[in-house]
Amino acid sequence: MEARHFEPLLTDVAKHFAKPQDILGDDRFTRQQKLKLLEQWDYDLQLLLTASEENMPSGDSSASGKVSEQVVELRHVLSELGAPHDPEAVGPAKIGAPVVDKQKRQSS
């Protein structure tokens, strides 16, 4: 997919896709684009969990549990694409290590 159509999707991945498998099955995207979308979604979900942990809930008392389930589902799809969670990688703030593409890490 062309960058001008792809980049806007990164601003709110959850707005454009109902579940991570929707990205996995979408043939419009390259593997790298799928990884980028999923990694952004993972980052966004981690921020939501951090906000909830710091007593800034969304107002929905069950939202934290739903977000946790989404993280598990998302990480499963990322592993299907061959992108393991890297515990050595430095993540933003308190949210932990980001998911990284194994090939990208090896080439660095």
PDB file of N, CA and C in Angstrom:
ATOM      1  N   MET A   1       0.849  -1.173   0.000  1.00  0.00           N
ATOM      2  CA  MET A   1       0.000   0.000   0.000  1.00  0.00           C
ATOM      3  C   MET A   1       0.897   1.241   0.000  1.00  0.00           C
ATOM      4  N   GLU A   2       0.489   2.233  -0.748  1.00  0.00           N
ATOM      5  CA  GLU A   2       1.251   3.477  -0.832  1.00  0.00           C
ATOM      6  C   GLU A   2       1.290   4.184   0.520  1.00  0.00           C
ATOM      7  N   ALA A   3       2.392   4.865   0.779  1.00  0.00           N
ATOM      8  CA  ALA A   3       2.595   5.549   2.051  1.00  0.00           C
ATOM      9  C   ALA A   3       1.492   6.562   2.342  1.00  0.00           C
ATOM     10  N   ARG A   4       1.024   7.274   1.339  1.00  0.00           N
ATOM     11  CA  ARG A   4       0.004   8.311   1.586  1.00  0.00           C
ATOM     12  C   ARG A   4      -1.318   7.705   2.060  1.00  0.00           C
ATOM     13  N   HIS A   5      -1.572   6.448   1.731  1.00  0.00           N
ATOM     14  CA  HIS A   5      -2.769   5.763   2.216  1.00  0.00           C
ATOM     15  C   HIS A   5      -2.492   5.007   3.511  1.00  0.00           C
ATOM     16  N   PHE A   6      -1.253   4.609   3.692  1.00  0.00           N
ATOM     17  CA  PHE A   6      -0.876   3.796   4.845  1.00  0.00           C
ATOM     18  C   PHE A   6      -0.680   4.634   6.112  1.00  0.00           C
ATOM     19  N   GLU A   7       0.037   5.732   6.013  1.00  0.00           N
ATOM     20  CA  GLU A   7       0.398   6.541   7.178  1.00  0.00           C
ATOM     21  C   GLU A   7      -0.801   6.974   8.035  1.00  0.00           C
ATOM     22  N   PRO A   8      -1.922   7.390   7.450  1.00  0.00           N
ATOM     23  CA  PRO A   8      -3.067   7.777   8.283  1.00  0.00           C
ATOM     24  C   PRO A   8      -3.609   6.643   9.149  1.00  0.00           C
ATOM     25  N   LEU A   9      -3.418   5.409   8.712  1.00  0.00           N
ATOM     26  CA  LEU A   9      -3.887   4.262   9.498  1.00  0.00           C
ATOM     27  C   LEU A   9      -3.144   4.144  10.819  1.00  0.00           C
ATOM     28  N   LEU A  10      -1.903   4.621  10.856  1.00  0.00           N
ATOM     29  CA  LEU A  10      -1.084   4.514  12.062  1.00  0.00           C
ATOM     30  C   LEU A  10      -1.557   5.437  13.186  1.00  0.00           C
ATOM     31  N   THR A  11      -2.318   6.466  12.859  1.00  0.00           N
ATOM     32  CA  THR A  11      -2.748   7.413  13.889  1.00  0.00           C
ATOM     33  C   THR A  11      -3.744   6.797  14.865  1.00  0.00           C
ATOM     34  N   ASP A  12      -4.546   5.839  14.406  1.00  0.00           N
ATOM     35  CA  ASP A  12      -5.491   5.149  15.280  1.00  0.00           C
ATOM     36  C   ASP A  12      -5.835   3.805  14.648  1.00  0.00           C
ATOM     37  N   VAL A  13      -4.967   2.847  14.859  1.00  0.00           N
ATOM     38  CA  VAL A  13      -5.113   1.539  14.219  1.00  0.00           C
ATOM     39  C   VAL A  13      -6.435   0.880  14.626  1.00  0.00           C
ATOM     40  N   ALA A  14      -6.797   0.979  15.894  1.00  0.00           N
ATOM     41  CA  ALA A  14      -8.020   0.336  16.386  1.00  0.00           C
ATOM     42  C   ALA A  14      -9.278   0.920  15.742  1.00  0.00           C
ATOM     43  N   LYS A  15      -9.196   2.133  15.269  1.00  0.00           N
ATOM     44  CA  LYS A  15     -10.336   2.766  14.597  1.00  0.00           C
ATOM     45  C   LYS A  15     -10.575   2.127  13.224  1.00  0.00           C
ATOM     46  N   HIS A  16      -9.518   1.644  12.601  1.00  0.00           N
ATOM     47  CA  HIS A  16      -9.607   1.115  11.250  1.00  0.00           C
ATOM     48  C   HIS A  16      -9.739  -0.405  11.189  1.00  0.00           C
ATOM     49  N   PHE A  17      -9.401  -1.092  12.282  1.00  0.00           N
ATOM     50  CA  PHE A  17      -9.447  -2.556  12.302  1.00  0.00           C
ATOM     51  C   PHE A  17     -10.117  -3.029  13.581  1.00  0.00           C
ATOM     52  N   ALA A  18     -11.005  -3.996  13.455  1.00  0.00           N
ATOM     53  CA  ALA A  18     -11.723  -4.512  14.621  1.00  0.00           C
ATOM     54  C   ALA A  18     -10.850  -5.416  15.479  1.00  0.00           C
ATOM     55  N   LYS A  19      -9.976  -6.186  14.832  1.00  0.00           N
ATOM     56  CA  LYS A  19      -9.115  -7.107  15.574  1.00  0.00           C
ATOM     57  C   LYS A  19      -7.805  -7.301  14.813  1.00  0.00           C
ATOM     58  N   PRO A  20      -6.756  -7.712  15.500  1.00  0.00           N
ATOM     59  CA  PRO A  20      -5.448  -7.880  14.869  1.00  0.00           C
ATOM     60  C   PRO A  20      -5.453  -8.827  13.670  1.00  0.00           C
ATOM     61  N   GLN A  21      -6.286  -9.864  13.706  1.00  0.00           N
ATOM     62  CA  GLN A  21      -6.344 -10.806  12.587  1.00  0.00           C
ATOM     63  C   GLN A  21      -6.786 -10.129  11.298  1.00  0.00           C
ATOM     64  N   ASP A  22      -7.529  -9.017  11.422  1.00  0.00           N
ATOM     65  CA  ASP A  22      -7.953  -8.290  10.225  1.00  0.00           C
ATOM     66  C   ASP A  22      -6.749  -7.729   9.474  1.00  0.00           C
ATOM     67  N   ILE A  23      -5.743  -7.315  10.201  1.00  0.00           N
ATOM     68  CA  ILE A  23      -4.516  -6.817   9.575  1.00  0.00           C
ATOM     69  C   ILE A  23      -3.756  -7.975   8.944  1.00  0.00           C
ATOM     70  N   LEU A  24      -3.649  -9.060   9.678  1.00  0.00           N
ATOM     71  CA  LEU A  24      -2.919 -10.233   9.201  1.00  0.00           C
ATOM     72  C   LEU A  24      -3.482 -10.742   7.873  1.00  0.00           C
ATOM     73  N   GLY A  25      -4.792 -10.733   7.746  1.00  0.00           N
ATOM     74  CA  GLY A  25      -5.431 -11.261   6.547  1.00  0.00           C
ATOM     75  C   GLY A  25      -5.599 -10.269   5.414  1.00  0.00           C
ATOM     76  N   ASP A  26      -5.163  -9.034   5.602  1.00  0.00           N
ATOM     77  CA  ASP A  26      -5.353  -7.992   4.591  1.00  0.00           C
ATOM     78  C   ASP A  26      -4.200  -8.013   3.589  1.00  0.00           C
ATOM     79  N   ASP A  27      -4.481  -8.387   2.371  1.00  0.00           N
ATOM     80  CA  ASP A  27      -3.456  -8.525   1.333  1.00  0.00           C
ATOM     81  C   ASP A  27      -2.969  -7.192   0.764  1.00  0.00           C
ATOM     82  N   ARG A  28      -3.579  -6.093   1.166  1.00  0.00           N
ATOM     83  CA  ARG A  28      -3.121  -4.785   0.675  1.00  0.00           C
ATOM     84  C   ARG A  28      -1.777  -4.386   1.281  1.00  0.00           C
ATOM     85  N   PHE A  29      -1.426  -5.000   2.412  1.00  0.00           N
ATOM     86  CA  PHE A  29      -0.231  -4.599   3.143  1.00  0.00           C
ATOM     87  C   PHE A  29       0.918  -5.578   2.954  1.00  0.00           C
ATOM     88  N   THR A  30       2.129  -5.036   2.953  1.00  0.00           N
ATOM     89  CA  THR A  30       3.321  -5.876   2.962  1.00  0.00           C
ATOM     90  C   THR A  30       3.500  -6.399   4.390  1.00  0.00           C
ATOM     91  N   ARG A  31       4.383  -7.348   4.561  1.00  0.00           N
ATOM     92  CA  ARG A  31       4.680  -7.878   5.896  1.00  0.00           C
ATOM     93  C   ARG A  31       5.163  -6.754   6.802  1.00  0.00           C
ATOM     94  N   GLN A  32       6.041  -5.893   6.290  1.00  0.00           N
ATOM     95  CA  GLN A  32       6.581  -4.786   7.102  1.00  0.00           C
ATOM     96  C   GLN A  32       5.474  -3.817   7.515  1.00  0.00           C
ATOM     97  N   GLN A  33       4.539  -3.542   6.616  1.00  0.00           N
ATOM     98  CA  GLN A  33       3.433  -2.652   6.946  1.00  0.00           C
ATOM     99  C   GLN A  33       2.536  -3.288   8.012  1.00  0.00           C
ATOM    100  N   LYS A  34       2.300  -4.584   7.888  1.00  0.00           N
ATOM    101  CA  LYS A  34       1.498  -5.279   8.897  1.00  0.00           C
ATOM    102  C   LYS A  34       2.178  -5.195  10.253  1.00  0.00           C
ATOM    103  N   LEU A  35       3.488  -5.435  10.274  1.00  0.00           N
ATOM    104  CA  LEU A  35       4.229  -5.342  11.537  1.00  0.00           C
ATOM    105  C   LEU A  35       4.147  -3.940  12.123  1.00  0.00           C
ATOM    106  N   LYS A  36       4.278  -2.946  11.288  1.00  0.00           N
ATOM    107  CA  LYS A  36       4.237  -1.559  11.759  1.00  0.00           C
ATOM    108  C   LYS A  36       2.867  -1.228  12.357  1.00  0.00           C
ATOM    109  N   LEU A  37       1.798  -1.649  11.686  1.00  0.00           N
ATOM    110  CA  LEU A  37       0.453  -1.420  12.213  1.00  0.00           C
ATOM    111  C   LEU A  37       0.254  -2.133  13.540  1.00  0.00           C
ATOM    112  N   LEU A  38       0.657  -3.390  13.600  1.00  0.00           N
ATOM    113  CA  LEU A  38       0.491  -4.170  14.826  1.00  0.00           C
ATOM    114  C   LEU A  38       1.347  -3.622  15.962  1.00  0.00           C
ATOM    115  N   GLU A  39       2.554  -3.201  15.665  1.00  0.00           N
ATOM    116  CA  GLU A  39       3.426  -2.623  16.695  1.00  0.00           C
ATOM    117  C   GLU A  39       2.844  -1.317  17.226  1.00  0.00           C
ATOM    118  N   GLN A  40       2.270  -0.500  16.335  1.00  0.00           N
ATOM    119  CA  GLN A  40       1.647   0.747  16.786  1.00  0.00           C
ATOM    120  C   GLN A  40       0.440   0.458  17.662  1.00  0.00           C
ATOM    121  N   TRP A  41      -0.340  -0.523  17.269  1.00  0.00           N
ATOM    122  CA  TRP A  41      -1.514  -0.910  18.045  1.00  0.00           C
ATOM    123  C   TRP A  41      -1.082  -1.420  19.418  1.00  0.00           C
ATOM    124  N   ASP A  42      -0.042  -2.221  19.454  1.00  0.00           N
ATOM    125  CA  ASP A  42       0.498  -2.721  20.719  1.00  0.00           C
ATOM    126  C   ASP A  42       0.929  -1.554  21.610  1.00  0.00           C
ATOM    127  N   TYR A  43       1.625  -0.598  21.043  1.00  0.00           N
ATOM    128  CA  TYR A  43       2.074   0.584  21.785  1.00  0.00           C
ATOM    129  C   TYR A  43       0.870   1.340  22.349  1.00  0.00           C
ATOM    130  N   ASP A  44      -0.149   1.555  21.534  1.00  0.00           N
ATOM    131  CA  ASP A  44      -1.343   2.266  21.981  1.00  0.00           C
ATOM    132  C   ASP A  44      -2.032   1.531  23.131  1.00  0.00           C
ATOM    133  N   LEU A  45      -2.126   0.212  23.022  1.00  0.00           N
ATOM    134  CA  LEU A  45      -2.758  -0.574  24.088  1.00  0.00           C
ATOM    135  C   LEU A  45      -1.946  -0.519  25.375  1.00  0.00           C
ATOM    136  N   GLN A  46      -0.623  -0.537  25.251  1.00  0.00           N
ATOM    137  CA  GLN A  46       0.230  -0.447  26.432  1.00  0.00           C
ATOM    138  C   GLN A  46       0.043   0.905  27.125  1.00  0.00           C
ATOM    139  N   LEU A  47      -0.128   1.953  26.346  1.00  0.00           N
ATOM    140  CA  LEU A  47      -0.383   3.273  26.928  1.00  0.00           C
ATOM    141  C   LEU A  47      -1.712   3.289  27.681  1.00  0.00           C
ATOM    142  N   LEU A  48      -2.718   2.628  27.133  1.00  0.00           N
ATOM    143  CA  LEU A  48      -4.010   2.544  27.821  1.00  0.00           C
ATOM    144  C   LEU A  48      -3.881   1.789  29.142  1.00  0.00           C
ATOM    145  N   LEU A  49      -3.127   0.691  29.133  1.00  0.00           N
ATOM    146  CA  LEU A  49      -2.923  -0.075  30.368  1.00  0.00           C
ATOM    147  C   LEU A  49      -2.160   0.748  31.408  1.00  0.00           C
ATOM    148  N   THR A  50      -1.173   1.495  30.951  1.00  0.00           N
ATOM    149  CA  THR A  50      -0.398   2.343  31.866  1.00  0.00           C
ATOM    150  C   THR A  50      -1.279   3.426  32.468  1.00  0.00           C
ATOM    151  N   ALA A  51      -2.120   4.029  31.650  1.00  0.00           N
ATOM    152  CA  ALA A  51      -3.026   5.067  32.149  1.00  0.00           C
ATOM    153  C   ALA A  51      -3.972   4.486  33.191  1.00  0.00           C
ATOM    154  N   SER A  52      -4.475   3.299  32.943  1.00  0.00           N
ATOM    155  CA  SER A  52      -5.367   2.649  33.897  1.00  0.00           C
ATOM    156  C   SER A  52      -4.643   2.344  35.203  1.00  0.00           C
ATOM    157  N   GLU A  53      -3.403   1.902  35.078  1.00  0.00           N
ATOM    158  CA  GLU A  53      -2.584   1.588  36.252  1.00  0.00           C
ATOM    159  C   GLU A  53      -2.330   2.839  37.100  1.00  0.00           C
ATOM    160  N   GLU A  54      -2.267   3.974  36.446  1.00  0.00           N
ATOM    161  CA  GLU A  54      -1.998   5.235  37.147  1.00  0.00           C
ATOM    162  C   GLU A  54      -3.285   5.969  37.516  1.00  0.00           C
ATOM    163  N   ASN A  55      -4.374   5.196  37.630  1.00  0.00           N
ATOM    164  CA  ASN A  55      -5.667   5.729  38.040  1.00  0.00           C
ATOM    165  C   ASN A  55      -6.217   6.775  37.095  1.00  0.00           C
ATOM    166  N   MET A  56      -6.011   6.554  35.806  1.00  0.00           N
ATOM    167  CA  MET A  56      -6.618   7.391  34.780  1.00  0.00           C
ATOM    168  C   MET A  56      -7.461   6.492  33.881  1.00  0.00           C
ATOM    169  N   PRO A  57      -8.469   5.843  34.467  1.00  0.00           N
ATOM    170  CA  PRO A  57      -9.261   4.892  33.683  1.00  0.00           C
ATOM    171  C   PRO A  57     -10.115   5.582  32.626  1.00  0.00           C
ATOM    172  N   SER A  58     -10.557   4.783  31.673  1.00  0.00           N
ATOM    173  CA  SER A  58     -11.357   5.307  30.571  1.00  0.00           C
ATOM    174  C   SER A  58     -12.808   5.550  30.969  1.00  0.00           C
ATOM    175  N   GLY A  59     -13.210   5.100  32.130  1.00  0.00           N
ATOM    176  CA  GLY A  59     -14.596   5.227  32.546  1.00  0.00           C
ATOM    177  C   GLY A  59     -15.333   3.900  32.490  1.00  0.00           C
ATOM    178  N   ASP A  60     -14.860   2.988  31.692  1.00  0.00           N
ATOM    179  CA  ASP A  60     -15.434   1.648  31.570  1.00  0.00           C
ATOM    180  C   ASP A  60     -14.644   0.725  32.493  1.00  0.00           C
ATOM    181  N   SER A  61     -15.289   0.221  33.536  1.00  0.00           N
ATOM    182  CA  SER A  61     -14.576  -0.591  34.523  1.00  0.00           C
ATOM    183  C   SER A  61     -14.025  -1.896  33.940  1.00  0.00           C
ATOM    184  N   SER A  62     -14.590  -2.374  32.844  1.00  0.00           N
ATOM    185  CA  SER A  62     -14.102  -3.613  32.252  1.00  0.00           C
ATOM    186  C   SER A  62     -13.090  -3.350  31.135  1.00  0.00           C
ATOM    187  N   ALA A  63     -12.797  -2.084  30.861  1.00  0.00           N
ATOM    188  CA  ALA A  63     -11.911  -1.729  29.743  1.00  0.00           C
ATOM    189  C   ALA A  63     -10.517  -2.302  29.908  1.00  0.00           C
ATOM    190  N   SER A  64      -9.984  -2.302  31.111  1.00  0.00           N
ATOM    191  CA  SER A  64      -8.627  -2.804  31.337  1.00  0.00           C
ATOM    192  C   SER A  64      -8.522  -4.286  30.983  1.00  0.00           C
ATOM    193  N   GLY A  65      -9.542  -5.052  31.343  1.00  0.00           N
ATOM    194  CA  GLY A  65      -9.553  -6.471  30.999  1.00  0.00           C
ATOM    195  C   GLY A  65      -9.643  -6.698  29.499  1.00  0.00           C
ATOM    196  N   LYS A  66     -10.450  -5.874  28.827  1.00  0.00           N
ATOM    197  CA  LYS A  66     -10.579  -5.979  27.364  1.00  0.00           C
ATOM    198  C   LYS A  66      -9.259  -5.630  26.692  1.00  0.00           C
ATOM    199  N   VAL A  67      -8.590  -4.608  27.194  1.00  0.00           N
ATOM    200  CA  VAL A  67      -7.309  -4.194  26.626  1.00  0.00           C
ATOM    201  C   VAL A  67      -6.283  -5.304  26.818  1.00  0.00           C
ATOM    202  N   SER A  68      -6.266  -5.912  27.990  1.00  0.00           N
ATOM    203  CA  SER A  68      -5.335  -7.013  28.246  1.00  0.00           C
ATOM    204  C   SER A  68      -5.569  -8.168  27.287  1.00  0.00           C
ATOM    205  N   GLU A  69      -6.831  -8.477  27.031  1.00  0.00           N
ATOM    206  CA  GLU A  69      -7.155  -9.545  26.076  1.00  0.00           C
ATOM    207  C   GLU A  69      -6.691  -9.173  24.672  1.00  0.00           C
ATOM    208  N   GLN A  70      -6.860  -7.904  24.303  1.00  0.00           N
ATOM    209  CA  GLN A  70      -6.420  -7.448  22.984  1.00  0.00           C
ATOM    210  C   GLN A  70      -4.904  -7.557  22.849  1.00  0.00           C
ATOM    211  N   VAL A  71      -4.184  -7.242  23.919  1.00  0.00           N
ATOM    212  CA  VAL A  71      -2.723  -7.334  23.890  1.00  0.00           C
ATOM    213  C   VAL A  71      -2.300  -8.780  23.630  1.00  0.00           C
ATOM    214  N   VAL A  72      -2.919  -9.712  24.311  1.00  0.00           N
ATOM    215  CA  VAL A  72      -2.598 -11.132  24.125  1.00  0.00           C
ATOM    216  C   VAL A  72      -2.876 -11.542  22.685  1.00  0.00           C
ATOM    217  N   GLU A  73      -4.036 -11.160  22.164  1.00  0.00           N
ATOM    218  CA  GLU A  73      -4.403 -11.492  20.784  1.00  0.00           C
ATOM    219  C   GLU A  73      -3.423 -10.855  19.799  1.00  0.00           C
ATOM    220  N   LEU A  74      -3.086  -9.610  20.036  1.00  0.00           N
ATOM    221  CA  LEU A  74      -2.171  -8.889  19.158  1.00  0.00           C
ATOM    222  C   LEU A  74      -0.787  -9.525  19.158  1.00  0.00           C
ATOM    223  N   ARG A  75      -0.290  -9.884  20.329  1.00  0.00           N
ATOM    224  CA  ARG A  75       1.027 -10.519  20.417  1.00  0.00           C
ATOM    225  C   ARG A  75       1.044 -11.871  19.712  1.00  0.00           C
ATOM    226  N   HIS A  76      -0.084 -12.573  19.753  1.00  0.00           N
ATOM    227  CA  HIS A  76      -0.180 -13.851  19.048  1.00  0.00           C
ATOM    228  C   HIS A  76      -0.044 -13.627  17.535  1.00  0.00           C
ATOM    229  N   VAL A  77      -0.738 -12.616  17.023  1.00  0.00           N
ATOM    230  CA  VAL A  77      -0.665 -12.313  15.586  1.00  0.00           C
ATOM    231  C   VAL A  77       0.750 -11.870  15.217  1.00  0.00           C
ATOM    232  N   LEU A  78       1.380 -11.079  16.062  1.00  0.00           N
ATOM    233  CA  LEU A  78       2.757 -10.655  15.795  1.00  0.00           C
ATOM    234  C   LEU A  78       3.694 -11.857  15.724  1.00  0.00           C
ATOM    235  N   SER A  79       3.493 -12.819  16.614  1.00  0.00           N
ATOM    236  CA  SER A  79       4.354 -13.998  16.579  1.00  0.00           C
ATOM    237  C   SER A  79       4.104 -14.816  15.314  1.00  0.00           C
ATOM    238  N   GLU A  80       2.873 -14.800  14.811  1.00  0.00           N
ATOM    239  CA  GLU A  80       2.582 -15.485  13.545  1.00  0.00           C
ATOM    240  C   GLU A  80       3.368 -14.858  12.397  1.00  0.00           C
ATOM    241  N   LEU A  81       3.628 -13.557  12.498  1.00  0.00           N
ATOM    242  CA  LEU A  81       4.411 -12.858  11.479  1.00  0.00           C
ATOM    243  C   LEU A  81       5.913 -12.977  11.739  1.00  0.00           C
ATOM    244  N   GLY A  82       6.284 -13.649  12.826  1.00  0.00           N
ATOM    245  CA  GLY A  82       7.692 -13.852  13.131  1.00  0.00           C
ATOM    246  C   GLY A  82       8.337 -12.708  13.874  1.00  0.00           C
ATOM    247  N   ALA A  83       7.565 -11.909  14.586  1.00  0.00           N
ATOM    248  CA  ALA A  83       8.096 -10.776  15.345  1.00  0.00           C
ATOM    249  C   ALA A  83       7.953 -11.064  16.839  1.00  0.00           C
ATOM    250  N   PRO A  84       8.984 -11.609  17.463  1.00  0.00           N
ATOM    251  CA  PRO A  84       8.889 -11.940  18.888  1.00  0.00           C
ATOM    252  C   PRO A  84       8.950 -10.700  19.768  1.00  0.00           C
ATOM    253  N   HIS A  85       8.440 -10.830  20.960  1.00  0.00           N
ATOM    254  CA  HIS A  85       8.571  -9.768  21.956  1.00  0.00           C
ATOM    255  C   HIS A  85      10.016  -9.819  22.436  1.00  0.00           C
ATOM    256  N   ASP A  86      10.703  -8.699  22.381  1.00  0.00           N
ATOM    257  CA  ASP A  86      12.117  -8.649  22.754  1.00  0.00           C
ATOM    258  C   ASP A  86      12.272  -8.000  24.127  1.00  0.00           C
ATOM    259  N   PRO A  87      12.553  -8.785  25.180  1.00  0.00           N
ATOM    260  CA  PRO A  87      12.668  -8.231  26.521  1.00  0.00           C
ATOM    261  C   PRO A  87      13.884  -7.329  26.717  1.00  0.00           C
ATOM    262  N   GLU A  88      14.860  -7.385  25.798  1.00  0.00           N
ATOM    263  CA  GLU A  88      16.040  -6.530  25.911  1.00  0.00           C
ATOM    264  C   GLU A  88      15.821  -5.147  25.312  1.00  0.00           C
ATOM    265  N   ALA A  89      14.796  -5.015  24.496  1.00  0.00           N
ATOM    266  CA  ALA A  89      14.538  -3.725  23.857  1.00  0.00           C
ATOM    267  C   ALA A  89      14.005  -2.736  24.886  1.00  0.00           C
ATOM    268  N   VAL A  90      14.345  -1.495  24.716  1.00  0.00           N
ATOM    269  CA  VAL A  90      13.901  -0.459  25.634  1.00  0.00           C
ATOM    270  C   VAL A  90      12.572   0.084  25.148  1.00  0.00           C
ATOM    271  N   GLY A  91      11.598   0.061  26.017  1.00  0.00           N
ATOM    272  CA  GLY A  91      10.286   0.577  25.665  1.00  0.00           C
ATOM    273  C   GLY A  91      10.075   1.960  26.225  1.00  0.00           C
ATOM    274  N   PRO A  92       9.095   2.660  25.729  1.00  0.00           N
ATOM    275  CA  PRO A  92       8.804   3.999  26.223  1.00  0.00           C
ATOM    276  C   PRO A  92       8.235   3.948  27.635  1.00  0.00           C
ATOM    277  N   ALA A  93       8.679   4.834  28.475  1.00  0.00           N
ATOM    278  CA  ALA A  93       8.168   5.004  29.838  1.00  0.00           C
ATOM    279  C   ALA A  93       8.112   3.674  30.587  1.00  0.00           C
ATOM    280  N   LYS A  94       6.955   3.386  31.175  1.00  0.00           N
ATOM    281  CA  LYS A  94       6.801   2.197  32.001  1.00  0.00           C
ATOM    282  C   LYS A  94       6.288   0.993  31.232  1.00  0.00           C
ATOM    283  N   ILE A  95       5.987   1.149  29.980  1.00  0.00           N
ATOM    284  CA  ILE A  95       5.212   0.108  29.315  1.00  0.00           C
ATOM    285  C   ILE A  95       6.018  -1.103  28.877  1.00  0.00           C
ATOM    286  N   GLY A  96       7.316  -1.086  29.064  1.00  0.00           N
ATOM    287  CA  GLY A  96       8.090  -2.282  28.762  1.00  0.00           C
ATOM    288  C   GLY A  96       8.616  -2.318  27.361  1.00  0.00           C
ATOM    289  N   ALA A  97       9.127  -3.462  27.021  1.00  0.00           N
ATOM    290  CA  ALA A  97       9.802  -3.632  25.738  1.00  0.00           C
ATOM    291  C   ALA A  97       8.806  -3.702  24.593  1.00  0.00           C
ATOM    292  N   PRO A  98       9.111  -3.031  23.499  1.00  0.00           N
ATOM    293  CA  PRO A  98       8.238  -3.116  22.333  1.00  0.00           C
ATOM    294  C   PRO A  98       8.457  -4.416  21.586  1.00  0.00           C
ATOM    295  N   VAL A  99       7.547  -4.719  20.741  1.00  0.00           N
ATOM    296  CA  VAL A  99       7.705  -5.865  19.866  1.00  0.00           C
ATOM    297  C   VAL A  99       8.570  -5.403  18.705  1.00  0.00           C
ATOM    298  N   VAL A 100       9.542  -6.203  18.342  1.00  0.00           N
ATOM    299  CA  VAL A 100      10.428  -5.814  17.250  1.00  0.00           C
ATOM    300  C   VAL A 100      10.532  -6.925  16.228  1.00  0.00           C
ATOM    301  N   ASP A 101      10.804  -6.548  15.024  1.00  0.00           N
ATOM    302  CA  ASP A 101      10.986  -7.496  13.952  1.00  0.00           C
ATOM    303  C   ASP A 101      12.357  -8.137  14.105  1.00  0.00           C
ATOM    304  N   LYS A 102      12.427  -9.439  14.141  1.00  0.00           N
ATOM    305  CA  LYS A 102      13.669 -10.169  14.337  1.00  0.00           C
ATOM    306  C   LYS A 102      14.712  -9.780  13.284  1.00  0.00           C
ATOM    307  N   GLN A 103      14.314  -9.660  12.026  1.00  0.00           N
ATOM    308  CA  GLN A 103      15.235  -9.306  10.957  1.00  0.00           C
ATOM    309  C   GLN A 103      15.783  -7.898  11.152  1.00  0.00           C
ATOM    310  N   LYS A 104      14.967  -6.977  11.583  1.00  0.00           N
ATOM    311  CA  LYS A 104      15.402  -5.601  11.793  1.00  0.00           C
ATOM    312  C   LYS A 104      16.457  -5.557  12.888  1.00  0.00           C
ATOM    313  N   ARG A 105      16.256  -6.321  13.954  1.00  0.00           N
ATOM    314  CA  ARG A 105      17.189  -6.341  15.068  1.00  0.00           C
ATOM    315  C   ARG A 105      18.545  -6.927  14.651  1.00  0.00           C
ATOM    316  N   GLN A 106      18.518  -7.997  13.845  1.00  0.00           N
ATOM    317  CA  GLN A 106      19.738  -8.648  13.422  1.00  0.00           C
ATOM    318  C   GLN A 106      20.557  -7.784  12.478  1.00  0.00           C
ATOM    319  N   SER A 107      19.895  -6.938  11.705  1.00  0.00           N
ATOM    320  CA  SER A 107      20.609  -6.104  10.747  1.00  0.00           C
ATOM    321  C   SER A 107      21.187  -4.858  11.387  1.00  0.00           C
ATOM    322  N   SER A 108      20.790  -4.540  12.619  1.00  0.00           N
ATOM    323  CA  SER A 108      21.287  -3.338  13.321  1.00  0.00           C
ATOM    324  C   SER A 108      22.685  -3.527  13.843  1.00  0.00           C
TER     325      SER A 108
END
